[in-house]
Coordinates of C-alpha atoms in Angstrom, one line a residue:
X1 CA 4.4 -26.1 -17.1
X2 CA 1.0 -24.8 -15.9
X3 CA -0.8 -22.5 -18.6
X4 CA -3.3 -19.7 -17.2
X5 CA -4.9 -16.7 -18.9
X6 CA -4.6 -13.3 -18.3
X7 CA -8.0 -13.2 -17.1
X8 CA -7.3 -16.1 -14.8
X9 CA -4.2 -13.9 -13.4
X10 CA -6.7 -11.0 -13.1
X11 CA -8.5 -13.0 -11.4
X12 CA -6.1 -14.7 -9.1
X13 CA -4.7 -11.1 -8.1
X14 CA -8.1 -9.5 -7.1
X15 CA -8.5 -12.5 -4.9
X16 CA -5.6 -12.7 -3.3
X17 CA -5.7 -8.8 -2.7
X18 CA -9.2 -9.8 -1.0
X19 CA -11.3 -6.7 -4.1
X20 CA -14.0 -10.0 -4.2
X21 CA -14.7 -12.9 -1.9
X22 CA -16.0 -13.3 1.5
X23 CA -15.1 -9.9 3.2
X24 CA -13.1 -9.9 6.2
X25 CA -15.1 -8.9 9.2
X26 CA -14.7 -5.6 10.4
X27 CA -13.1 -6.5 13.8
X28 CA -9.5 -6.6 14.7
X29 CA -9.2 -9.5 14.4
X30 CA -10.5 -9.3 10.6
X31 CA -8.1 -6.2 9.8
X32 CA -5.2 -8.6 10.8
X33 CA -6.7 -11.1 8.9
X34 CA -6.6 -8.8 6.2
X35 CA -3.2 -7.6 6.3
X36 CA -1.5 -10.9 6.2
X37 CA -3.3 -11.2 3.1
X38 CA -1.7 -7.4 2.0
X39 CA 1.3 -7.3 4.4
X40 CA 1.7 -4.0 3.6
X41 CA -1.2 -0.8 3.1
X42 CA 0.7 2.4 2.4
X43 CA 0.2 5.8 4.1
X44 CA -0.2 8.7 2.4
X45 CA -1.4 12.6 4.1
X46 CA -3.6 13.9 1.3
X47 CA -7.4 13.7 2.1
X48 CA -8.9 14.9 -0.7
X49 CA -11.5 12.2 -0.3
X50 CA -10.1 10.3 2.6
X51 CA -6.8 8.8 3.7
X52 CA -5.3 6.1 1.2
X53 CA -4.3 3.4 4.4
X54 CA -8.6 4.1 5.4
X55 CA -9.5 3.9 1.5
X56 CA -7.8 0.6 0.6
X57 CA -9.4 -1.2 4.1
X58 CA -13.0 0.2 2.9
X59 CA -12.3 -1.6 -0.5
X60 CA -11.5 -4.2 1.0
X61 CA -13.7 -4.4 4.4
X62 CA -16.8 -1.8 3.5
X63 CA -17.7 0.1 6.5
X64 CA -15.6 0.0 9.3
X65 CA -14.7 1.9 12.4
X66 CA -11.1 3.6 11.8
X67 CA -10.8 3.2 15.7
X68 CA -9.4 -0.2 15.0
X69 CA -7.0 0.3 12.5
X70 CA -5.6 2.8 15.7
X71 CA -5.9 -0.1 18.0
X72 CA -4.3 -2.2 15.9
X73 CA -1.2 1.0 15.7
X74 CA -1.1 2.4 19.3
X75 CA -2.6 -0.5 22.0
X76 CA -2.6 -3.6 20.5
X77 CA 0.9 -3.1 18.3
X78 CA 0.7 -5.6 15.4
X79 CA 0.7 -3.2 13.5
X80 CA 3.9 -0.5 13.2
X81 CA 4.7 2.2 10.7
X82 CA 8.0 1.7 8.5
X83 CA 9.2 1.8 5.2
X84 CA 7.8 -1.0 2.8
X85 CA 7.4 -0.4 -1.5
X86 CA 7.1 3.5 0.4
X87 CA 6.0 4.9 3.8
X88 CA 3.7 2.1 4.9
X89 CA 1.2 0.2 8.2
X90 CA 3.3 -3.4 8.3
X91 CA 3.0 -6.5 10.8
X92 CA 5.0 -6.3 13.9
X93 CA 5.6 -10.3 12.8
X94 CA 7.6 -9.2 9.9
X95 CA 9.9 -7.2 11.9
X96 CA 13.2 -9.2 11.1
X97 CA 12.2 -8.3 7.7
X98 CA 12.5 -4.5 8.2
X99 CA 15.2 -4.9 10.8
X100 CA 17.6 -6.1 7.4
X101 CA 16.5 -2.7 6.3
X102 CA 17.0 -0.8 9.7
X103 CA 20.5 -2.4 9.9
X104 CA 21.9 -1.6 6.6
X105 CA 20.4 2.0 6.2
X106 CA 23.7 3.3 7.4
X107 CA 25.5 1.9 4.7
X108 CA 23.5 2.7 2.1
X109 CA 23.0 6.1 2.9
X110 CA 26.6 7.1 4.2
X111 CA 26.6 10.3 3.9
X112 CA 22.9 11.2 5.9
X113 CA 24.6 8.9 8.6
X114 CA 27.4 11.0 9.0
X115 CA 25.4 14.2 9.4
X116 CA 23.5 12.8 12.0
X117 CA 26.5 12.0 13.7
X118 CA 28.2 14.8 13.1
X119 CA 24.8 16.5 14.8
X120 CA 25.4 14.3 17.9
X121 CA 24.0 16.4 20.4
X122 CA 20.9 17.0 18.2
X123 CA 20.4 13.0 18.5
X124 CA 21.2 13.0 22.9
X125 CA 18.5 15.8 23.1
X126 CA 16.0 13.2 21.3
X127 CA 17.1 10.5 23.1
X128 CA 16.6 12.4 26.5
X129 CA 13.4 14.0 25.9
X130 CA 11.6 10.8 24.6
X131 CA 12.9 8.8 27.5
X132 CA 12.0 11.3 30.3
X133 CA 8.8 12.2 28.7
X134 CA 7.3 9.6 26.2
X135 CA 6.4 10.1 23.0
X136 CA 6.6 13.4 21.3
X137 CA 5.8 15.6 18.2
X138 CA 8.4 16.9 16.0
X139 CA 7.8 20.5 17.4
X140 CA 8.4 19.3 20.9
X141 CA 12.5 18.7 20.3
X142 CA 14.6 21.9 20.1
X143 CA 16.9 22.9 17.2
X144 CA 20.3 21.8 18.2
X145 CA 21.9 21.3 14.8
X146 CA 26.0 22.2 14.8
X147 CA 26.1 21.3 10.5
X148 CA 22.8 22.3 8.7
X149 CA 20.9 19.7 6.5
X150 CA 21.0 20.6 2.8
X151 CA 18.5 20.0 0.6
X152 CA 16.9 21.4 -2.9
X153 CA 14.1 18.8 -3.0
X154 CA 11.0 18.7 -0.3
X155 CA 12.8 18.5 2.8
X156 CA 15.4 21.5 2.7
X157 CA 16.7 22.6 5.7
X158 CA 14.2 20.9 8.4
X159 CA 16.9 19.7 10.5
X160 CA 15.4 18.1 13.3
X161 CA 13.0 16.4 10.8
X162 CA 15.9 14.7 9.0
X163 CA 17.8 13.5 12.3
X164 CA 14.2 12.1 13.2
X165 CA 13.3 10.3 10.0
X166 CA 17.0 9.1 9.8
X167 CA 16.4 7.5 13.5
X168 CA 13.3 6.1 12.2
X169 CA 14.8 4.9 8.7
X170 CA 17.4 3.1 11.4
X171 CA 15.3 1.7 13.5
X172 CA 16.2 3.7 16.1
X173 CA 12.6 5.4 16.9
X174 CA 9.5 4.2 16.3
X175 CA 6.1 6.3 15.5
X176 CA 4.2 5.6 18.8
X177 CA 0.7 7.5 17.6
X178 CA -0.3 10.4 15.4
X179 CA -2.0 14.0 16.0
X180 CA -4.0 14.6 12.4
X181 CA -1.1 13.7 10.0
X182 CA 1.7 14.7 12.6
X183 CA 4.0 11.8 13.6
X184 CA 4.2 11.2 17.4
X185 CA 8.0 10.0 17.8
X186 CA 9.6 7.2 20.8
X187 CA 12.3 5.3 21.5
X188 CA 11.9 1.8 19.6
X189 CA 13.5 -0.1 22.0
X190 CA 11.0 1.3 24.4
X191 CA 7.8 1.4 22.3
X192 CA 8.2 -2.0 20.3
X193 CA 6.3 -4.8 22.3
X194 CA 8.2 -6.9 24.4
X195 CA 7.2 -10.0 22.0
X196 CA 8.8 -8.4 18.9
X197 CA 10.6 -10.8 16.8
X198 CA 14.5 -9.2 16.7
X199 CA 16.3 -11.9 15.3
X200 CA 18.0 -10.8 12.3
X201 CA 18.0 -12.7 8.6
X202 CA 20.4 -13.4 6.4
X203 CA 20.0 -11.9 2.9
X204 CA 19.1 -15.7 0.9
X205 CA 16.9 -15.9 4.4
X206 CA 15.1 -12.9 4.1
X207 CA 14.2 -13.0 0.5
X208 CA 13.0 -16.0 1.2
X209 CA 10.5 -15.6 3.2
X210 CA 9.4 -11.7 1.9
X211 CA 9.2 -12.7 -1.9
X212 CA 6.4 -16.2 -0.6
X213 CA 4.4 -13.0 1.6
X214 CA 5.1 -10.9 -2.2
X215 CA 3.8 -13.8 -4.0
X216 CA 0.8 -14.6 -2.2
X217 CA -0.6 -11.2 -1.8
X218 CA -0.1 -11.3 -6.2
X219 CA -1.7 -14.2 -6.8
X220 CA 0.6 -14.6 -9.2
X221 CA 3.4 -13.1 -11.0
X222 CA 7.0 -13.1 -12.2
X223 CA 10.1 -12.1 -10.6
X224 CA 9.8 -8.8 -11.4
X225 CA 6.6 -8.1 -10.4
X226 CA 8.0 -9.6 -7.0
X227 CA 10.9 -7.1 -6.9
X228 CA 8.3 -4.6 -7.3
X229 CA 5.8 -5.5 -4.4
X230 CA 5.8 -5.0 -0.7
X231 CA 9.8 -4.2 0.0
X232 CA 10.2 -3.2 -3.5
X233 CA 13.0 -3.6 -5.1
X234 CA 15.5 -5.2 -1.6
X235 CA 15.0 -8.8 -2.4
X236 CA 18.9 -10.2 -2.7
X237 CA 19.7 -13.3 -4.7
X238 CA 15.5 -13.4 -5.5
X239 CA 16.2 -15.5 -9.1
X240 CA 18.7 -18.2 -6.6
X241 CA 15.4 -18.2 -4.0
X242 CA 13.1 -18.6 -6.7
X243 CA 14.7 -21.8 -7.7
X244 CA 15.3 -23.5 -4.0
X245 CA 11.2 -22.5 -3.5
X246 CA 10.4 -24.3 -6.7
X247 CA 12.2 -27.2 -6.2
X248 CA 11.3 -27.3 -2.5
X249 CA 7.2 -27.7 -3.7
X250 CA 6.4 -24.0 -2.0
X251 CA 6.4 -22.6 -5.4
X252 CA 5.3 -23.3 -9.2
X253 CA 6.1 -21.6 -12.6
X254 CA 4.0 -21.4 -14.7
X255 CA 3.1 -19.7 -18.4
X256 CA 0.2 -17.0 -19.4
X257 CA -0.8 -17.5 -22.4
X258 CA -3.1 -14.6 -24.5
X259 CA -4.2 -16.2 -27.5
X260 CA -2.1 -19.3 -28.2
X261 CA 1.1 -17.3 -27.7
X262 CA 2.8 -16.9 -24.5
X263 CA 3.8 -14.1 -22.9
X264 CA 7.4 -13.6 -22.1
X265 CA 8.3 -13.7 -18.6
X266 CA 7.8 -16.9 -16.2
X267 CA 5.3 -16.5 -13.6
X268 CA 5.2 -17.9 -10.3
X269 CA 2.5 -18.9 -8.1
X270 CA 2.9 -19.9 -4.5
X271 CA 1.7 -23.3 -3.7
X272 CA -0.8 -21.9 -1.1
X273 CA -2.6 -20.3 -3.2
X274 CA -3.1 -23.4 -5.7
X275 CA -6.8 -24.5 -4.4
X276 CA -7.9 -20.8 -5.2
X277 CA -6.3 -21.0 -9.3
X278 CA -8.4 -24.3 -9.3
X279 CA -11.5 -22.6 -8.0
X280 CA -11.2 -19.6 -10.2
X281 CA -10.3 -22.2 -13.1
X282 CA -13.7 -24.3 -12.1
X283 CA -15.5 -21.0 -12.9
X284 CA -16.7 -20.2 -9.2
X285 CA -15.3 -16.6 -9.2
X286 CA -18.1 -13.8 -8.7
X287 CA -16.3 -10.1 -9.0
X288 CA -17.3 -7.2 -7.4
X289 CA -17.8 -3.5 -8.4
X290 CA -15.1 -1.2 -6.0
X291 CA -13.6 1.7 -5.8
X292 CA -10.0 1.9 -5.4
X293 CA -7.3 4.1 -3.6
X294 CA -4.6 5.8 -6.1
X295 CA -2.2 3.8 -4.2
X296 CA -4.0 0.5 -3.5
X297 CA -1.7 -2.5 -3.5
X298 CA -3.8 -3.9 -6.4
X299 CA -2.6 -1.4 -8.8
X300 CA 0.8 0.0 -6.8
X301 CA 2.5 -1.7 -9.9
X302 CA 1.9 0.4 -12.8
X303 CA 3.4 -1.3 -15.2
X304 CA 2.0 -4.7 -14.1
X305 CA -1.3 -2.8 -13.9
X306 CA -0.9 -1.7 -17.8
X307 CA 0.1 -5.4 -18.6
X308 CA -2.5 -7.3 -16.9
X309 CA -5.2 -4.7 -17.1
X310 CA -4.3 -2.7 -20.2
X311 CA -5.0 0.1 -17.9
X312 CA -2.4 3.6 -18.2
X313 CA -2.9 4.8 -14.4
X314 CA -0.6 7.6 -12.8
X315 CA -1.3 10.0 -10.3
X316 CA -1.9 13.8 -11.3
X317 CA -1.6 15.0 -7.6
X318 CA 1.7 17.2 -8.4
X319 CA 0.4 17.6 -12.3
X320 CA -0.3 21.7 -13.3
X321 CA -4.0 21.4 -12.6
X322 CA -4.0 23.2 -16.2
X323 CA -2.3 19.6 -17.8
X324 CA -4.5 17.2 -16.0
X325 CA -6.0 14.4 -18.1
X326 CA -8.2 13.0 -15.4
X327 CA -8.1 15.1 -12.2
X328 CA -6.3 15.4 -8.7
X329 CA -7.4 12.2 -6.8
X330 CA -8.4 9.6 -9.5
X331 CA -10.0 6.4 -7.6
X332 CA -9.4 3.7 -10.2
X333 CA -12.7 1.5 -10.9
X334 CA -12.4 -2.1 -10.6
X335 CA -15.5 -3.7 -12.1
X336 CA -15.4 -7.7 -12.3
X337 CA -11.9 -8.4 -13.4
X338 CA -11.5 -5.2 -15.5
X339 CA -10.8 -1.7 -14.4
X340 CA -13.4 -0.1 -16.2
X341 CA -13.2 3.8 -15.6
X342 CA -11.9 6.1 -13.0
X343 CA -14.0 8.8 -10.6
X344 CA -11.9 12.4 -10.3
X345 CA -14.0 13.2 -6.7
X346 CA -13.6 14.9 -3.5
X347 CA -15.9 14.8 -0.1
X348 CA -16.3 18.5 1.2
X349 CA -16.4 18.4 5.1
X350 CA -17.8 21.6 5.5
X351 CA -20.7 21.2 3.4
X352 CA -20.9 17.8 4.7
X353 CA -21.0 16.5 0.5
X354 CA -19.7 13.8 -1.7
X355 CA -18.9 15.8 -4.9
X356 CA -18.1 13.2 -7.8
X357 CA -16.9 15.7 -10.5
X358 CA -16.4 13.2 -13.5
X359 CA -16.7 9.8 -14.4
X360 CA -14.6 8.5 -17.0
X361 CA -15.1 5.2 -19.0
X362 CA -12.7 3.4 -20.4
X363 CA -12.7 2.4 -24.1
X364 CA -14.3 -1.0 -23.5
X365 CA -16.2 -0.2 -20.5
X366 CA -19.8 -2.1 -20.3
X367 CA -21.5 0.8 -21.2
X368 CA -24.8 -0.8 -19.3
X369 CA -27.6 -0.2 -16.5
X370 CA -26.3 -3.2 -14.7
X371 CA -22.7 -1.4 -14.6
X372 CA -24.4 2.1 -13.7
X373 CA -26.2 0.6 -10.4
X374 CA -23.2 -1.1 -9.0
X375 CA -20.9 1.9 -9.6
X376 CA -23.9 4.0 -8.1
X377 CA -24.0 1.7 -5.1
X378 CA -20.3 1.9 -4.7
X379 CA -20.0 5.6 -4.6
X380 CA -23.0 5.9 -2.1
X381 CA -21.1 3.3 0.2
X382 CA -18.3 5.2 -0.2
X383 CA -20.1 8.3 0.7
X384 CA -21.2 7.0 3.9
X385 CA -18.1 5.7 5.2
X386 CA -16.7 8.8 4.4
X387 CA -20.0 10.2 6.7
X388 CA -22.7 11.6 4.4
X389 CA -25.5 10.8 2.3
X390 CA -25.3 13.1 0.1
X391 CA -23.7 12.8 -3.3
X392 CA -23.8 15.7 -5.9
X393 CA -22.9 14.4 -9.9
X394 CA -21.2 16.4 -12.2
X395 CA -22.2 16.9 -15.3
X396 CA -19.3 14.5 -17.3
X397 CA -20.7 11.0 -16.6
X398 CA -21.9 8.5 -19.1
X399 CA -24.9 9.0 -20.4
X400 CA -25.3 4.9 -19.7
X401 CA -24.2 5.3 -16.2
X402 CA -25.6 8.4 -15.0
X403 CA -29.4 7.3 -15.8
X404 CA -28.5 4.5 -13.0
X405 CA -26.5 6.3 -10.2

């Protein structure tokens, strides 16, 4: 079996995830290059420094317009929201994929289904509107609701919200555009492009072709790191598709090994990506010093992100601000093949600033001038995408760093 090091699977999975490289051009047809490298970016609402689905392209991309991205969404339609590892942009080319999803939401969740139906008028009114009209807000729809929705978590009692995001989780609608954060709902059969792929996959069929998209966009990894990424955890008979891929040539195991002792789980590599291991192996690998989204695919993982990175990374969004460790919206900072600190930042749009409130090194961080400038150069290019020049430092940077930002 094929031996790599961690640091050669560090370095296979910022490649693959396109953190160093050639950078895809800016275009659209460099974004869709660039997702079916991802094939999946997740969408999030909080803008404390900007959107996660904008922040993870800008890692990947640098500055681009966020026009395309909507292109991409609301003209072109490559690109459709639906439910990946969570809320997520995904290829209209992996729509069978999701379909599998769309068609056995119902049974999953047999007790949201019957409420809807139960609220059948609610669902005609929807219908109706959005064929009449075209696509519409949440607000647009009237309350019709005959049973209420009941709920102690986040989304008690919005009735017309649930029926909607139970249409959507169905496959039913389709988010045809946004207003700020606001979904803008339509019929799918009447927003999907005509050229949507709607055949439907088998279970074996559909794991094997999601865990070869998983698999690539790792660089490499074992089965459960496969489970975890882009449709986590819905890959049926994964361990039985593993072994048809590898004895079919599309996939190889192989071993890390950290000091002459190997680690415990089988890896897998997809056979695509064997020129790039032999590259990396040959030494021509050149890293880069970037920023990175709380919820970039690199690190959606945690606990592959702890093992390959030895890096503890959760998000303190919904932590007591009093019982933070790090801050609100911690961008992760990939340096070379190590992630090297974290920024706790926030852009104010008012004041037209990039305030980066504290920089934190991790224990082995190169504490050097070298490491300074290129995280200095990173935040001003973030600052400029995000549309400013200015940049106002904290006072809880390294000494080391700070002298070079």
């Amino acid at each position: 079996m094929r031996t790599i090091s961690p640091q050669i699977a560090r370095r296979l999975a910022i490649s693959a995830q396109r953190l160093t490289g050639p950078r895809p051009r800016p275009t659209a047809n460099g974004m869709l290059e660039l997702f079916r490298d991802l094939r999946c970016v997740q969408i999030d609402p909080i803008r404390a420094v900007e959107r996660t689905e904008l922040l993870v392209l800008w890692s990947r991309l640098g500055k681009f317009d966020p026009a395309v991205l909507e292109q991409l969404l609301w003209q072109d339609k490559t690109l459709f929201e639906y439910w990946a590892h969570c809320a997520s942009i995904v290829l209209t080319e992996d729509y069978p994929i999701f379909r599998h999803q769309m068609a056995r939401h119902a049974e999953k969740y047999p007790q949201d289904q019957e409420w809807v139906e139960t609220n059948g008028a609610q669902r005609d009114h929807i219908y109706a509107r959005l064929h009449a009209v075209g696509a519409q807000s949440t607000a647009a729809f009237d309350d019709l609701i005959e049973r209420e929705w009941q709920s102690s978590g986040w989304n008690g009692n919005r009735n017309v919200g649930m029926v909607l995001m139970h249409l959507w989780f169905n496959g039913e609608l389709a988010v045809a555009g946004r207003s700020g954060n606001k979904k803008l709902w339509h019929l799918a059969q009447e927003w999907m492009p005509q050229w949507t792929p709607r055949h439907e996959l088998e279970p074996e069929a559909l794991t094997y072709i999601a865990a070869q998209h998983a698999l690539r966009s790792l660089g490499a990894g074992s089965a459960r790191h496969i489970r975890q990424h882009f449709i986590r955890s819905k890959y049926p008979k994964l361990e039985q598709v593993l072994k048809q891929l590898v004895k079919e040539g599309k996939v190889e195991p192989l071993q890390v090994v950290e000091k002459g002792q190997p680690w415990k789980e089988t890896w897998y590599i997809h056979a695509d990506r064997l020129p790039l291991l032999e590259q990396i192996e040959a030494g021509d690998w050149r890293g880069r010093t970037v920023l990175l989204s709380p919820f970039d695919n690199l690190i959606c993982d945690r606990v592959r992100t702890e093992q390959l990175f030895n890096f503890y990374y959760r998000i303190e969004i919904y932590v007591p601000k009093a019982k933070r460790q790090y801050g609100y919206y911690v961008l992760p900072i990939l340096h070379g093949d190590q992630l090297i600190g974290r920024i706790d930042s926030r852009m104010d749009r008012k004041e037209g600033r990039y305030y980066v409130e504290n920089v934190y090194a991790e224990e082995n961080a190169p504490m050097t001038k070298k490491a300074g400038r290129e995280l200095g150069r990173a935040l001003r290019n973030l600052a400029r995408f995000l549309g400013t020049n200015q940049v106002v430092y904290g006072e809880n940077i390294p000494t080391a760093w700070r002298a070079e930002m």
